[in-house]
Short mmCIF file of C-alpha atoms and ligand atoms in Angstrom, two decimals:
data_model
loop_
_atom_site.label_atom_id
_atom_site.label_comp_id
_atom_site.label_asym_id
_atom_site.label_seq_id
_atom_site.Cartn_x
_atom_site.Cartn_y
_atom_site.Cartn_z
CA MET A 10 16.19 -13.65 -15.17
CA THR A 11 17.70 -17.06 -14.97
CA ASN A 12 18.41 -19.62 -12.16
CA GLY A 13 22.23 -18.37 -12.42
CA ASP A 14 21.41 -15.75 -10.11
CA ALA A 15 19.00 -17.22 -7.70
CA ALA A 16 21.41 -15.59 -4.66
CA TRP A 17 20.91 -11.98 -6.12
CA TRP A 18 18.82 -10.90 -3.12
CA ARG A 19 21.82 -11.92 -0.88
CA ASP A 20 24.29 -10.45 -2.65
CA GLY A 21 22.86 -7.34 -3.39
CA VAL A 22 21.20 -4.06 -2.26
CA LEU A 23 17.36 -3.35 -2.23
CA TYR A 24 15.77 -0.34 -2.63
CA GLN A 25 12.17 0.92 -1.43
CA ILE A 26 9.96 3.09 -3.66
CA TYR A 27 7.25 4.95 -2.06
CA VAL A 28 5.72 5.34 -5.69
CA ARG A 29 3.38 8.23 -4.81
CA SER A 30 6.55 10.07 -4.18
CA PHE A 31 9.12 9.13 -6.50
CA ALA A 32 8.30 10.88 -9.74
CA ASP A 33 5.03 12.36 -11.25
CA THR A 34 4.36 12.13 -14.90
CA ASP A 35 0.82 12.54 -15.70
CA GLY A 36 1.11 16.15 -13.77
CA ASP A 37 -1.34 15.38 -11.00
CA GLY A 38 0.97 16.23 -8.00
CA SER A 39 1.25 12.21 -7.22
CA GLY A 40 3.87 9.90 -8.31
CA ASP A 41 3.27 6.86 -10.70
CA LEU A 42 5.02 3.80 -12.25
CA GLN A 43 6.00 5.68 -15.37
CA GLY A 44 7.99 8.17 -13.07
CA VAL A 45 9.80 5.03 -11.57
CA ILE A 46 10.44 3.93 -15.45
CA ASP A 47 11.76 7.21 -15.81
CA HIS A 48 14.10 7.09 -13.27
CA LEU A 49 15.38 3.44 -13.52
CA ASP A 50 18.74 4.93 -15.26
CA HIS A 51 19.35 6.41 -11.72
CA LEU A 52 18.73 3.45 -10.13
CA GLU A 53 20.73 1.37 -12.23
CA TRP A 54 24.01 4.11 -11.98
CA LEU A 55 23.47 3.53 -8.10
CA GLY A 56 23.82 -0.02 -8.63
CA VAL A 57 20.60 -1.06 -6.80
CA ASP A 58 19.58 -4.66 -7.69
CA GLY A 59 16.01 -4.75 -6.65
CA ILE A 60 13.12 -2.29 -6.02
CA TRP A 61 10.43 -2.64 -3.34
CA LEU A 62 7.57 -0.75 -4.78
CA SER A 63 4.89 0.40 -1.60
CA PRO A 64 1.41 -1.26 -2.58
CA ILE A 65 0.26 -0.16 -5.88
CA THR A 66 -2.99 -2.16 -5.73
CA PRO A 67 -6.49 -0.26 -6.03
CA SER A 68 -7.16 1.46 -2.84
CA PRO A 69 -9.35 3.88 -1.58
CA ASP A 70 -6.19 5.03 0.28
CA ARG A 71 -7.49 5.62 3.82
CA ASP A 72 -3.69 3.84 4.77
CA TRP A 73 -2.18 4.65 1.29
CA GLY A 74 -2.51 1.42 -0.49
CA TYR A 75 -2.49 -0.68 2.90
CA ASP A 76 -6.24 -0.99 2.08
CA VAL A 77 -6.63 -3.13 -0.62
CA SER A 78 -9.63 -2.98 -2.95
CA ASP A 79 -8.71 -5.37 -5.53
CA TYR A 80 -5.34 -7.57 -5.42
CA ARG A 81 -5.11 -8.28 -9.03
CA ASP A 82 -5.02 -4.80 -10.63
CA VAL A 83 -2.90 -1.44 -10.60
CA HIS A 84 -4.22 1.71 -8.76
CA PRO A 85 -5.60 3.87 -11.38
CA GLU A 86 -3.56 7.16 -10.24
CA LEU A 87 -0.54 5.05 -10.61
CA GLY A 88 -0.81 3.36 -13.70
CA ASP A 89 -2.02 0.20 -15.12
CA LEU A 90 -1.26 -3.41 -15.42
CA ALA A 91 0.58 -2.77 -18.78
CA THR A 92 3.01 -0.13 -17.37
CA LEU A 93 3.48 -2.10 -14.72
CA ASP A 94 4.64 -4.97 -16.98
CA ARG A 95 6.43 -2.65 -18.92
CA LEU A 96 8.49 -1.13 -15.26
CA VAL A 97 9.35 -5.13 -14.73
CA SER A 98 10.67 -5.73 -18.20
CA GLU A 99 12.52 -2.08 -18.65
CA ALA A 100 14.07 -2.67 -14.83
CA ALA A 101 15.10 -6.32 -16.08
CA SER A 102 17.07 -4.94 -18.78
CA ARG A 103 19.27 -2.83 -16.26
CA GLY A 104 19.28 -5.85 -13.95
CA ILE A 105 17.22 -4.72 -11.44
CA ARG A 106 14.33 -6.70 -9.91
CA VAL A 107 10.92 -5.74 -9.01
CA ILE A 108 9.38 -6.92 -5.48
CA LEU A 109 5.67 -6.10 -4.83
CA ASP A 110 3.97 -5.25 -1.22
CA LEU A 111 1.42 -7.79 -0.51
CA VAL A 112 -1.09 -6.84 2.15
CA PRO A 113 -2.86 -10.11 3.40
CA ASN A 114 -3.57 -9.55 6.75
CA HIS A 115 -6.34 -7.26 5.68
CA THR A 116 -8.43 -5.58 2.78
CA SER A 117 -9.92 -2.46 2.66
CA ASP A 118 -13.63 -2.00 3.75
CA LEU A 119 -14.77 -1.29 0.18
CA HIS A 120 -13.33 -4.48 -1.01
CA PRO A 121 -15.97 -6.41 -2.84
CA TRP A 122 -15.23 -9.54 -0.37
CA PHE A 123 -15.86 -7.22 2.41
CA VAL A 124 -18.68 -5.60 1.07
CA ASP A 125 -20.56 -8.89 0.67
CA ALA A 126 -19.31 -10.10 4.01
CA ARG A 127 -21.14 -7.41 5.80
CA SER A 128 -24.33 -7.65 4.04
CA SER A 129 -25.62 -10.63 5.76
CA VAL A 130 -24.39 -13.60 8.18
CA ASN A 131 -25.10 -15.58 5.40
CA ALA A 132 -23.32 -14.08 2.83
CA GLU A 133 -20.53 -15.72 0.71
CA HIS A 134 -17.50 -14.29 2.12
CA ARG A 135 -19.14 -14.05 5.50
CA GLY A 136 -16.55 -16.35 6.82
CA TRP A 137 -13.52 -14.76 4.96
CA TYR A 138 -13.53 -12.10 7.98
CA VAL A 139 -13.75 -12.38 11.83
CA TRP A 140 -17.04 -11.59 13.31
CA ARG A 141 -18.11 -12.18 16.73
CA ASP A 142 -21.07 -11.52 18.69
CA PRO A 143 -20.26 -8.69 21.36
CA ARG A 144 -20.29 -9.61 25.07
CA PRO A 145 -23.61 -9.60 26.76
CA ASP A 146 -22.92 -6.05 28.02
CA GLY A 147 -22.36 -5.10 24.70
CA SER A 148 -18.91 -4.61 25.21
CA PRO A 149 -16.13 -5.94 22.02
CA PRO A 150 -15.87 -9.71 22.04
CA ASN A 151 -12.21 -9.51 23.47
CA ASN A 152 -9.60 -7.13 24.94
CA TRP A 153 -7.05 -6.60 21.70
CA VAL A 154 -6.52 -2.80 20.62
CA SER A 155 -6.01 -1.59 17.31
CA VAL A 156 -2.36 -0.74 16.08
CA PHE A 157 -4.00 2.79 15.59
CA GLY A 158 -5.65 3.12 18.75
CA GLY A 159 -9.39 2.21 20.18
CA PRO A 160 -10.64 -1.44 20.48
CA ALA A 161 -9.83 -3.66 17.49
CA TRP A 162 -13.43 -4.00 16.91
CA GLU A 163 -16.36 -2.78 14.86
CA LEU A 164 -19.89 -3.17 15.58
CA GLU A 165 -22.20 -3.72 12.65
CA GLU A 166 -25.46 -2.80 13.51
CA ARG A 167 -26.92 -4.33 10.43
CA THR A 168 -26.17 -7.86 11.71
CA GLY A 169 -25.48 -7.09 15.40
CA GLN A 170 -21.90 -8.65 15.38
CA SER A 171 -18.49 -7.13 15.37
CA TYR A 172 -15.54 -7.47 12.84
CA LEU A 173 -12.09 -7.76 13.97
CA HIS A 174 -9.72 -4.86 12.41
CA ASN A 175 -6.27 -4.95 13.98
CA PHE A 176 -5.41 -1.45 11.85
CA LEU A 177 -8.15 1.49 10.78
CA THR A 178 -11.88 0.52 10.99
CA GLU A 179 -11.66 0.43 7.37
CA GLN A 180 -9.11 -2.21 7.15
CA PRO A 181 -10.82 -5.32 8.16
CA ASP A 182 -8.86 -8.16 8.83
CA LEU A 183 -9.30 -11.65 7.16
CA ASP A 184 -9.65 -14.80 8.56
CA TRP A 185 -6.64 -16.98 7.82
CA TRP A 186 -8.55 -20.06 9.31
CA ASN A 187 -10.47 -19.82 6.39
CA GLU A 188 -9.32 -22.32 3.44
CA ASP A 189 -10.61 -20.12 0.99
CA VAL A 190 -8.99 -16.97 1.72
CA ARG A 191 -5.71 -19.29 1.63
CA ARG A 192 -6.38 -20.33 -1.47
CA GLU A 193 -7.29 -17.03 -2.95
CA PHE A 194 -4.07 -16.03 -2.10
CA GLU A 195 -1.88 -18.67 -3.45
CA ASP A 196 -3.60 -17.85 -6.35
CA ILE A 197 -2.75 -13.82 -5.90
CA VAL A 198 0.98 -14.46 -5.35
CA ARG A 199 0.85 -16.91 -8.45
CA PHE A 200 -0.85 -14.28 -10.41
CA TRP A 201 2.24 -11.49 -10.04
CA PHE A 202 4.72 -14.26 -9.99
CA ASP A 203 3.41 -15.25 -13.37
CA ARG A 204 4.09 -11.33 -14.44
CA GLY A 205 7.37 -11.65 -13.46
CA ILE A 206 7.77 -9.82 -10.25
CA ALA A 207 10.54 -11.15 -8.04
CA GLY A 208 8.95 -11.50 -5.06
CA PHE A 209 6.93 -9.96 -2.09
CA ARG A 210 7.14 -7.58 0.93
CA ILE A 211 4.49 -9.17 3.10
CA ASP A 212 2.48 -6.32 5.29
CA VAL A 213 2.17 -7.44 8.95
CA ALA A 214 4.16 -10.94 8.23
CA ASN A 215 3.40 -11.95 11.76
CA GLY A 216 0.04 -10.97 12.53
CA LEU A 217 -1.94 -12.98 9.77
CA ILE A 218 -3.31 -15.69 12.19
CA LYS A 219 -4.93 -15.04 15.23
CA ASP A 220 -5.70 -17.12 18.14
CA ARG A 221 -9.01 -19.74 17.08
CA ALA A 222 -10.68 -19.08 20.15
CA LEU A 223 -9.79 -15.18 20.55
CA ARG A 224 -8.48 -15.18 24.04
CA ASP A 225 -7.89 -12.02 25.96
CA ASN A 226 -4.41 -10.53 25.51
CA ALA A 227 -2.41 -10.22 29.28
CA PRO A 228 -2.10 -6.76 30.32
CA ALA A 229 0.84 -5.35 30.54
CA THR A 230 2.95 -4.96 33.65
CA GLN A 231 5.22 -2.41 34.76
CA ASP A 232 8.35 -4.80 33.56
CA ASP A 233 7.18 -4.99 30.39
CA PRO A 234 9.21 -2.86 27.43
CA GLU A 235 7.93 0.46 26.68
CA ASP A 236 6.04 -0.42 23.96
CA ILE A 237 4.01 -2.94 25.50
CA ARG A 238 2.94 -0.86 28.19
CA ARG A 239 2.02 1.97 25.93
CA ARG A 240 -0.30 -0.46 24.48
CA GLY A 241 -1.39 -1.78 27.52
CA GLN A 242 -1.62 -5.51 26.85
CA ARG A 243 1.05 -8.18 25.67
CA GLN A 244 -0.19 -9.20 22.19
CA VAL A 245 0.23 -12.86 22.55
CA TYR A 246 -2.90 -13.80 20.80
CA ASN A 247 -3.36 -11.70 17.80
CA LEU A 248 0.34 -11.62 16.85
CA ASN A 249 3.02 -14.40 16.53
CA ARG A 250 0.68 -17.21 16.08
CA PRO A 251 2.69 -20.62 15.81
CA GLU A 252 0.53 -21.30 13.05
CA VAL A 253 1.52 -18.37 10.99
CA HIS A 254 4.21 -20.44 9.91
CA GLU A 255 2.15 -22.83 7.52
CA ILE A 256 1.18 -20.43 5.38
CA TYR A 257 4.88 -18.96 4.67
CA ARG A 258 5.97 -22.84 4.13
CA ASP A 259 3.30 -23.05 1.82
CA TRP A 260 4.16 -19.75 -0.22
CA ARG A 261 7.84 -20.65 0.15
CA GLY A 262 7.09 -23.98 -1.99
CA ILE A 263 5.17 -21.65 -4.75
CA ALA A 264 7.97 -19.27 -4.76
CA ASP A 265 10.68 -21.87 -5.25
CA ALA A 266 8.59 -23.75 -8.09
CA PHE A 267 9.28 -20.87 -10.21
CA ASP A 268 12.15 -19.88 -12.53
CA PRO A 269 13.93 -18.05 -10.86
CA PRO A 270 12.95 -18.63 -7.35
CA ARG A 271 11.00 -15.75 -6.07
CA ILE A 272 11.60 -14.00 -2.50
CA LEU A 273 9.62 -13.19 0.38
CA VAL A 274 10.32 -10.40 2.70
CA GLY A 275 8.62 -10.18 5.87
CA GLU A 276 7.30 -7.21 7.75
CA THR A 277 8.72 -8.62 11.00
CA TRP A 278 7.70 -6.05 13.34
CA ILE A 279 8.61 -7.94 16.45
CA PHE A 280 11.26 -6.79 19.21
CA ASP A 281 12.49 -10.55 20.20
CA LEU A 282 15.13 -11.31 17.90
CA ARG A 283 14.50 -15.12 18.18
CA GLU A 284 11.00 -14.73 17.41
CA VAL A 285 12.24 -13.08 14.07
CA ALA A 286 14.23 -15.86 13.36
CA ARG A 287 11.57 -18.16 13.48
CA PHE A 288 10.36 -16.40 10.29
CA TYR A 289 13.02 -17.94 8.39
CA GLY A 290 12.08 -21.45 8.86
CA ALA A 291 13.27 -24.22 11.12
CA THR A 292 15.16 -25.06 7.71
CA GLY A 293 15.25 -21.99 5.65
CA ASP A 294 11.63 -22.95 4.39
CA GLU A 295 9.69 -19.76 5.02
CA LEU A 296 11.05 -16.19 4.38
CA HIS A 297 14.22 -15.20 2.85
CA LEU A 298 14.27 -11.98 4.62
CA CYS A 299 12.91 -10.54 7.86
CA PHE A 300 12.93 -6.93 8.54
CA ASN A 301 14.97 -5.93 12.57
CA PHE A 302 12.77 -3.75 13.93
CA PRO A 303 14.84 -3.61 17.25
CA PHE A 304 17.83 -2.24 14.79
CA VAL A 305 15.54 0.26 13.07
CA PHE A 306 14.43 1.84 16.30
CA ALA A 307 17.57 1.11 18.13
CA ASP A 308 19.78 4.77 18.93
CA LEU A 309 22.70 5.30 16.66
CA ASP A 310 24.94 4.34 19.57
CA ALA A 311 27.97 2.34 19.29
CA GLU A 312 27.26 -0.14 22.16
CA THR A 313 23.60 -0.43 21.18
CA LEU A 314 24.10 -1.25 17.77
CA ARG A 315 27.00 -3.88 18.33
CA GLY A 316 24.76 -5.44 20.69
CA ILE A 317 21.37 -6.06 18.53
CA VAL A 318 23.88 -7.31 15.62
CA GLU A 319 25.24 -9.78 17.72
CA THR A 320 22.22 -11.15 19.29
CA THR A 321 20.77 -11.06 15.67
CA GLU A 322 23.97 -13.23 14.69
CA ASP A 323 23.33 -15.37 17.52
CA ALA A 324 19.36 -15.80 17.07
CA LEU A 325 19.60 -16.48 13.27
CA GLU A 326 20.77 -20.24 11.89
CA PRO A 327 23.62 -20.00 9.47
CA PHE A 328 21.44 -20.07 6.46
CA ALA A 329 19.35 -16.75 7.54
CA GLN A 330 20.28 -13.88 6.08
CA PRO A 331 19.69 -10.56 8.04
CA ALA A 332 18.03 -7.40 6.47
CA TRP A 333 19.08 -3.81 7.38
CA ALA A 334 17.02 -0.88 7.31
CA GLY A 335 17.30 2.62 8.57
CA SER A 336 14.24 4.51 6.81
CA ASN A 337 10.77 3.10 5.46
CA HIS A 338 7.47 4.96 5.13
CA ASP A 339 6.36 4.15 8.82
CA VAL A 340 9.39 4.79 10.63
CA GLY A 341 10.76 7.79 8.62
CA ARG A 342 14.11 8.72 7.48
CA PHE A 343 17.51 7.86 9.12
CA PRO A 344 19.04 10.99 8.51
CA THR A 345 16.33 12.63 10.68
CA ARG A 346 15.73 9.67 13.13
CA TRP A 347 19.13 8.64 13.83
CA CYS A 348 21.39 11.47 12.99
CA ALA A 349 19.13 14.89 13.95
CA ASP A 350 20.05 16.20 10.26
CA ARG A 351 23.40 16.16 10.77
CA PRO A 352 25.37 14.84 7.44
CA ALA A 353 28.38 13.42 9.10
CA ALA A 354 26.17 10.92 11.09
CA ALA A 355 24.14 10.17 8.25
CA ARG A 356 27.35 8.80 6.20
CA CYS A 357 27.96 6.74 9.11
CA ALA A 358 24.77 5.39 9.06
CA LEU A 359 24.83 4.58 5.23
CA LEU A 360 28.13 3.18 5.48
CA MET A 361 27.28 0.96 8.49
CA LEU A 362 23.92 -0.18 6.58
CA LEU A 363 25.89 -1.37 3.26
CA THR A 364 28.58 -3.32 5.41
CA LEU A 365 27.05 -5.33 7.86
CA ARG A 366 26.75 -8.83 7.30
CA GLY A 367 23.02 -8.95 5.37
CA THR A 368 20.87 -7.06 2.71
CA PRO A 369 20.61 -3.34 2.95
CA PHE A 370 17.41 -1.71 2.26
CA LEU A 371 17.64 1.66 1.23
CA TYR A 372 14.23 4.24 1.20
CA TYR A 373 13.97 6.75 -1.68
CA GLY A 374 15.98 9.52 -0.72
CA ASP A 375 18.49 7.69 1.38
CA GLU A 376 21.02 7.61 -1.03
CA ILE A 377 21.25 11.43 -1.03
CA GLY A 378 20.64 11.89 2.85
CA MET A 379 17.07 13.15 2.55
CA VAL A 380 15.45 14.50 5.72
CA GLU A 381 12.09 14.33 7.08
CA VAL A 382 10.08 17.56 6.14
CA PRO A 383 7.55 18.93 8.98
CA VAL A 384 3.58 17.96 7.49
CA THR A 385 1.02 19.98 9.30
CA GLY A 386 -2.89 21.00 9.36
CA ASP A 387 -4.41 20.58 5.97
CA ASP A 388 -1.08 19.04 4.55
CA VAL A 389 -1.51 16.02 6.57
CA ARG A 390 -2.14 12.85 4.13
CA ASP A 391 -1.57 9.91 6.76
CA GLY A 392 -5.05 8.38 7.82
CA PRO A 393 -3.58 6.99 11.05
CA GLY A 394 -1.89 10.30 11.70
CA GLN A 395 -4.98 12.37 10.93
CA ILE A 396 -6.43 9.93 13.98
CA GLY A 397 -3.69 11.10 16.17
CA GLU A 398 -3.24 7.85 18.28
CA ALA A 399 -0.52 5.22 18.00
CA GLN A 400 1.22 7.11 15.14
CA THR A 401 2.13 10.83 14.96
CA GLY A 402 1.49 11.01 11.49
CA ARG A 403 3.90 9.30 8.88
CA ASP A 404 3.80 11.97 6.35
CA PRO A 405 7.00 13.37 7.35
CA GLY A 406 8.80 10.69 5.92
CA ARG A 407 6.88 10.26 2.63
CA THR A 408 7.27 13.20 0.91
CA PRO A 409 8.48 14.04 -2.91
CA MET A 410 12.02 13.04 -4.09
CA HIS A 411 14.28 15.69 -4.54
CA TRP A 412 15.78 15.17 -8.11
CA ASN A 413 17.01 18.45 -8.42
CA ALA A 414 16.74 22.20 -7.11
CA GLU A 415 14.35 23.33 -9.83
CA PRO A 416 10.53 24.30 -8.51
CA GLY A 417 9.01 21.38 -8.16
CA THR A 418 12.14 19.26 -7.60
CA GLY A 419 11.96 17.05 -10.86
CA PHE A 420 9.33 15.45 -9.03
CA THR A 421 6.59 17.27 -10.61
CA ASP A 422 6.32 19.65 -13.53
CA GLY A 423 5.03 22.29 -10.87
CA GLY A 424 1.37 22.35 -12.72
CA ALA A 425 -0.58 20.63 -9.79
CA ARG A 426 0.09 20.94 -5.92
CA PRO A 427 2.39 17.88 -4.85
CA TRP A 428 0.41 15.48 -2.90
CA LEU A 429 2.92 16.09 0.18
CA PRO A 430 5.32 19.03 0.78
CA ILE A 431 8.39 19.21 -0.98
CA GLY A 432 11.37 19.81 1.25
CA ASP A 433 14.51 21.96 0.90
CA ALA A 434 15.82 20.80 -2.27
CA ARG A 435 18.41 23.43 -3.06
CA ALA A 436 20.20 21.83 0.17
CA ILE A 437 19.95 17.93 -0.83
CA ASN A 438 19.30 16.79 -4.56
CA VAL A 439 20.18 14.11 -7.10
CA ALA A 440 21.17 16.61 -9.66
CA ASP A 441 23.90 18.53 -7.63
CA GLN A 442 24.83 15.55 -5.66
CA ARG A 443 25.75 13.58 -9.15
CA GLU A 444 28.14 16.47 -9.87
CA ASP A 445 30.11 16.26 -6.43
CA PRO A 446 32.19 13.04 -5.91
CA GLY A 447 32.59 13.82 -2.06
CA SER A 448 28.90 13.70 -1.74
CA MET A 449 26.55 11.10 0.05
CA LEU A 450 25.34 10.11 -3.38
CA HIS A 451 28.31 9.09 -4.39
CA LEU A 452 29.33 7.54 -1.23
CA CYS A 453 26.31 5.45 -1.63
CA ARG A 454 27.23 4.44 -4.75
CA ASP A 455 30.65 3.59 -4.26
CA LEU A 456 29.60 1.66 -0.98
CA ILE A 457 27.63 -0.73 -3.26
CA ALA A 458 30.31 -1.03 -5.89
CA LEU A 459 32.72 -2.32 -3.35
CA ARG A 460 30.15 -4.44 -1.77
CA ARG A 461 30.06 -6.01 -5.40
CA GLU A 462 33.42 -6.54 -5.98
CA THR A 463 34.52 -7.46 -2.19
CA SER A 464 33.18 -10.91 -1.39
CA ASP A 465 34.08 -10.23 2.21
CA LEU A 466 31.38 -7.69 2.16
CA ARG A 467 29.03 -9.91 0.40
CA SER A 468 29.17 -13.05 2.31
CA GLY A 469 31.92 -12.75 4.90
CA ALA A 470 31.19 -13.80 8.61
CA TYR A 471 30.62 -10.45 10.83
CA ALA A 472 32.89 -10.52 14.13
CA SER A 473 32.53 -7.52 16.44
CA LEU A 474 36.27 -6.00 17.23
CA PRO A 475 37.38 -4.85 20.64
CA SER A 476 36.72 -0.78 20.06
CA PRO A 477 37.05 2.19 22.46
CA PRO A 478 33.92 3.50 23.66
CA GLY A 479 31.47 5.25 21.38
CA VAL A 480 33.29 3.43 18.34
CA TRP A 481 31.85 0.29 16.63
CA THR A 482 34.63 -2.01 14.95
CA TRP A 483 33.81 -5.18 12.84
CA ARG A 484 35.32 -7.65 10.83
CA ARG A 485 33.63 -8.98 7.35
CA GLY A 486 35.17 -12.23 6.19
CA SER A 487 39.03 -12.27 6.49
CA SER A 488 40.29 -9.31 5.34
CA THR A 489 37.53 -6.41 5.34
CA THR A 490 37.12 -4.15 8.70
CA VAL A 491 34.61 -1.36 9.07
CA ALA A 492 35.14 1.19 12.13
CA VAL A 493 32.55 3.88 12.74
CA ASN A 494 32.93 6.77 15.49
CA LEU A 495 29.42 7.65 16.42
CA SER A 496 31.18 9.97 19.03
CA ASP A 497 31.78 13.78 19.06
CA GLY A 498 35.46 13.10 19.92
CA ARG A 499 38.43 11.98 17.99
CA VAL A 500 39.44 8.55 18.61
CA ALA A 501 42.29 6.45 17.56
CA VAL A 502 40.95 2.98 16.93
CA PRO A 503 43.04 0.11 17.06
CA VAL A 504 43.15 -2.06 13.90
CA ASP A 505 44.91 -4.05 11.98
CA PRO A 506 47.49 -2.93 9.33
CA GLY A 507 45.67 -2.01 5.59
CA THR A 508 44.27 0.58 3.39
CA ILE A 509 41.00 2.71 3.70
CA ALA A 510 38.89 1.32 0.76
CA ILE A 511 36.41 4.14 1.22
CA GLY A 512 36.00 6.58 4.10
CA THR A 513 32.91 8.80 5.19
CA ASP A 514 35.57 11.74 4.40
CA ARG A 515 36.37 10.82 0.91
CA SER A 516 39.81 12.66 1.08
CA ARG A 517 41.19 9.75 3.07
CA ASP A 518 40.11 6.80 0.29
CA GLY A 519 43.46 4.86 -0.43
CA GLU A 520 45.25 5.84 2.81
CA THR A 521 47.54 3.75 4.74
CA VAL A 522 46.79 2.70 8.03
CA ASP A 523 48.87 0.97 10.38
CA ALA A 524 48.08 0.00 14.07
CA ASP A 525 45.52 2.73 14.82
CA ILE A 526 43.22 4.62 12.27
CA ASN A 527 42.62 8.24 13.88
CA LEU A 528 38.74 8.94 13.22
CA GLY A 529 36.96 12.07 13.88
CA PRO A 530 33.70 12.85 15.20
CA TRP A 531 31.37 10.91 13.50
CA GLU A 532 33.82 9.39 10.92
CA GLY A 533 33.72 6.07 9.51
CA ALA A 534 35.94 4.17 7.07
CA VAL A 535 35.81 0.34 5.34
CA LEU A 536 39.52 -1.06 5.40
CA ARG A 537 41.52 -3.66 3.65
CA VAL A 538 43.36 -5.27 6.02
CA ALA A 539 46.15 -8.08 6.18
CA PRO A 540 44.03 -11.35 6.18
CA ALA A 541 43.00 -12.53 9.85
C1 NOJ B 610 2.63 -1.79 7.70
C2 NOJ B 610 2.56 -0.84 6.78
O1 NOJ B 610 4.07 -0.80 6.37
C3 NOJ B 610 1.71 0.39 7.21
O2 NOJ B 610 2.13 1.47 6.35
C4 NOJ B 610 0.29 0.24 7.28
O3 NOJ B 610 -0.26 1.09 7.77
C5 NOJ B 610 0.01 -1.40 8.14
N1 NOJ B 610 0.78 -2.18 7.90
C6 NOJ B 610 -1.43 -1.53 7.73
O4 NOJ B 610 -1.42 -2.82 6.98
#
């Protein structure tokens, strides 16, 4: 890597790999780092610029890697540090950077820091976590609730105090007011940057700092949005505290001091886009990219999505680059969530993700339109899913990649039972789609290539254009227009004269368009038009 490509993450496309589900090379039914190395050729062919690996650090896997027991090593089931180093260098030789997942909000309860902390009130690491006495009536120290349901406090009989856990009881929250915690994580961040990691996706980025006095959250009211009402409280004291920004200014300084600079991507699970904007920093001195959850959770509806994109564009300072995703390991897969498994709708969604102003994040399998797989009974692996509270279980969006139509789908050699059930790979797989130029896979690859060769698509401003109901049309830069018909009817959409560069119906590529483009139900196109 050289400094010359420092803006790679603005121009490029990122691809999230849930390592356990990508490719299994040691026959244990679970994907591993060698499996990622073995499929770098696919990613290079597809044209992605960076991969984000879901947590690869050692973990007892109560929350599949999001409960870390060692921040400076690799989970033995996934590989080792030498394999990771090889992955980084093999990826670099194909122009692909590697981003890791960093989980700074909480550790595993089996992390040596917590094992020590819980042993006594005088333990060395006691102050690394958040401990409080129960209230006089024995109830938890405050009214905060865990994301996975129930009180966010667990009483430790041994010391008579409770510890805070905003997620599972096995995921105790670190105390980010503690300077030793901060120094430790600066060191962890440097440890991985020194190994050539291109950046981090930061888990629960808006939650690290809690109200110092641990005040009660205010109860939800009938006027609050549904997610707040469901939780029963407004999370003002356990999330989005202003002091969290100091941490990111600090980490940004560290990231910028590396050559090339490293990047920070925030899991900003926030529904107020002005609040999301703050995580880029007042002068662009915090996170490089922040996920946009209002967009992720919106319906695939033209008016709704246009509104969110316009609000995002208004909320962000000119230096702030939006990040767009339709799928991930928590929310599931967009071909199912947004598109009810309809391939034509999934093509429109893919076209939208790859042509908005900002950095697209694909999730493994998005490129072939993989759909969610029902996971029930003994097959369920998701800890919070088994608790069955806030989440209904996230396994359906985490099932093994479909590389081909063989038994084991090219994910595993078929010896061991895959860690999660495999979906219908005869219908959707990489090998068959590679042979078919009209496939979703080729559409994805061609859109990525178009983006690379079209400066409008990489950096041109976004402007909504007037569109008929059910259709969303926008301009990028001076001479690129995108139109998606997210409706069941055929529509004539007014556009400037031009040519279809790529259509979701590939037989229309190259077609000349005069005053209108006629789009069938769930059809979209990128057009080269006369400069505005
Ligand atoms: C967000 C992660 O994406 C999710 O998978 C995890 O359960 C929680 N944070 C807790 O780490």
